[in-house]
Amino acid sequence: GAGVSQSPSNKVTEKGKDVELRCDPISGHTALYWYRQSLGQGLEFLIYFQGNSAPDKSGLPSDRFSAERTGGSVSTLTIQRTQQEDSAVYLCASTGRGFSTDTQYFGPGTRLTVL
Amino acid sequence: AQTVTQSQPEMSVQEAETVTLSCTYDTSESNYYLFWYKQPPSRQMILVIRQEAYKQQNATENRFSVNFQKAAKSFSLKISDSQLGDTAMYFCAFRRGTSGSRLTFGEGTQLTVNP
């Protein structure tokens, strides 16, 4: 079946602009995660959604970052007033029933470059 | 807090030979999961193998196997009969046993398989 998809694949923006990154999880997966992968910080957790529960936003680095998940499926990560340090690959993962529940399956990521 | 350490930034191996990637972790949790993910240049994070901490038997998946030493908090990945397609960045990751827990990643090991 279809895996996790993310769009756009690459995004170049100017400092100060807002960007939206999209994640489509695997159909039927109830949990969705966002991670950031950057040269200086490695792979970092950003936010976690589970069904209709309040999201775990504890990994968001600043209030310029926000995310929502509509209808329990598609998620959008929004970065306002982008800064050069926001340049990174943003990865989305969803939880399903592979080896067992809670194995996270990742999308191909969005590479964000802030000029 | 959990930490994951991969002390080998880069490794190389000849095609058809065996290579072992090292990973150590630190946690006070008793129930947790450990993972190895592979990230080729396409950026897609691919699950290679997982290990439940409560299982003493080491996980195996075809050419991939782990050496899980719980007391030593060590979780190494052995790749047998290395293939050119195994060239990738390999990440060791930890997750608490609680449903929905985030992944904590190591720094990664870049593996190159030479013909």
PDB file of N, CA, C and O in Angstrom, chain A residues 8 17 37 41 44 48 60 69 71-73 76 80-81 84:
ATOM      1  N   PRO A   8       6.041  19.966  -0.063  1.00  0.00           N
ATOM      2  CA  PRO A   8       6.823  19.646  -1.248  1.00  0.00           C
ATOM      3  C   PRO A   8       8.058  18.820  -0.892  1.00  0.00           C
ATOM      4  O   PRO A   8       8.367  18.675   0.278  1.00  0.00           O
ATOM      5  N   LYS A  17       9.756  34.797   5.482  1.00  0.00           N
ATOM      6  CA  LYS A  17       8.518  34.300   4.888  1.00  0.00           C
ATOM      7  C   LYS A  17       7.967  33.128   5.696  1.00  0.00           C
ATOM      8  O   LYS A  17       8.684  32.465   6.453  1.00  0.00           O
ATOM      9  N   GLN A  37      15.585  17.158  10.906  1.00  0.00           N
ATOM     10  CA  GLN A  37      16.935  16.631  10.760  1.00  0.00           C
ATOM     11  C   GLN A  37      17.828  17.751  10.226  1.00  0.00           C
ATOM     12  O   GLN A  37      17.673  18.195   9.092  1.00  0.00           O
ATOM     13  N   GLN A  41      22.078  19.616  14.739  1.00  0.00           N
ATOM     14  CA  GLN A  41      21.271  19.066  15.828  1.00  0.00           C
ATOM     15  C   GLN A  41      20.865  17.615  15.620  1.00  0.00           C
ATOM     16  O   GLN A  41      20.226  17.031  16.492  1.00  0.00           O
ATOM     17  N   GLU A  44      15.618  15.516  15.575  1.00  0.00           N
ATOM     18  CA  GLU A  44      14.916  15.987  16.768  1.00  0.00           C
ATOM     19  C   GLU A  44      13.414  15.821  16.598  1.00  0.00           C
ATOM     20  O   GLU A  44      12.876  16.138  15.540  1.00  0.00           O
ATOM     21  N   TYR A  48       3.732  15.506  18.143  1.00  0.00           N
ATOM     22  CA  TYR A  48       3.082  14.194  18.020  1.00  0.00           C
ATOM     23  C   TYR A  48       1.581  14.369  18.127  1.00  0.00           C
ATOM     24  O   TYR A  48       1.084  15.054  19.027  1.00  0.00           O
ATOM     25  N   LEU A  60       8.615  21.452  19.826  1.00  0.00           N
ATOM     26  CA  LEU A  60       8.635  22.620  18.948  1.00  0.00           C
ATOM     27  C   LEU A  60       9.657  23.628  19.469  1.00  0.00           C
ATOM     28  O   LEU A  60       9.608  24.013  20.639  1.00  0.00           O
ATOM     29  N   ARG A  69      -3.533  18.898  12.528  1.00  0.00           N
ATOM     30  CA  ARG A  69      -3.899  17.665  11.834  1.00  0.00           C
ATOM     31  C   ARG A  69      -5.404  17.693  11.649  1.00  0.00           C
ATOM     32  O   ARG A  69      -6.153  17.658  12.618  1.00  0.00           O
ATOM     33  N   GLY A  71      -9.002  16.289  10.434  1.00  0.00           N
ATOM     34  CA  GLY A  71      -9.736  15.058  10.162  1.00  0.00           C
ATOM     35  C   GLY A  71      -8.990  13.809  10.555  1.00  0.00           C
ATOM     36  O   GLY A  71      -9.297  12.713  10.064  1.00  0.00           O
ATOM     37  N   GLY A  72      -8.028  13.936  11.442  1.00  0.00           N
ATOM     38  CA  GLY A  72      -7.273  12.774  11.886  1.00  0.00           C
ATOM     39  C   GLY A  72      -6.385  12.171  10.840  1.00  0.00           C
ATOM     40  O   GLY A  72      -5.902  11.041  10.990  1.00  0.00           O
ATOM     41  N   SER A  73      -6.124  12.924   9.755  1.00  0.00           N
ATOM     42  CA  SER A  73      -5.306  12.363   8.680  1.00  0.00           C
ATOM     43  C   SER A  73      -4.168  13.302   8.329  1.00  0.00           C
ATOM     44  O   SER A  73      -3.143  13.300   8.993  1.00  0.00           O
ATOM     45  N   THR A  76      -0.265  19.488   8.680  1.00  0.00           N
ATOM     46  CA  THR A  76       0.501  20.610   8.118  1.00  0.00           C
ATOM     47  C   THR A  76       1.372  21.201   9.214  1.00  0.00           C
ATOM     48  O   THR A  76       0.882  21.514  10.300  1.00  0.00           O
ATOM     49  N   GLN A  80       6.484  30.162  10.749  1.00  0.00           N
ATOM     50  CA  GLN A  80       6.280  31.585  10.462  1.00  0.00           C
ATOM     51  C   GLN A  80       7.602  32.325  10.571  1.00  0.00           C
ATOM     52  O   GLN A  80       8.480  31.961  11.352  1.00  0.00           O
ATOM     53  N   ARG A  81       7.715  33.366   9.770  1.00  0.00           N
ATOM     54  CA  ARG A  81       8.896  34.247   9.824  1.00  0.00           C
ATOM     55  C   ARG A  81      10.180  33.410   9.844  1.00  0.00           C
ATOM     56  O   ARG A  81      10.990  33.480  10.763  1.00  0.00           O
ATOM     57  N   GLN A  84      17.255  31.442   9.039  1.00  0.00           N
ATOM     58  CA  GLN A  84      18.208  30.556   8.375  1.00  0.00           C
ATOM     59  C   GLN A  84      18.444  29.279   9.178  1.00  0.00           C
ATOM     60  O   GLN A  84      18.675  28.214   8.593  1.00  0.00           O
TER      61      GLN A  84
END
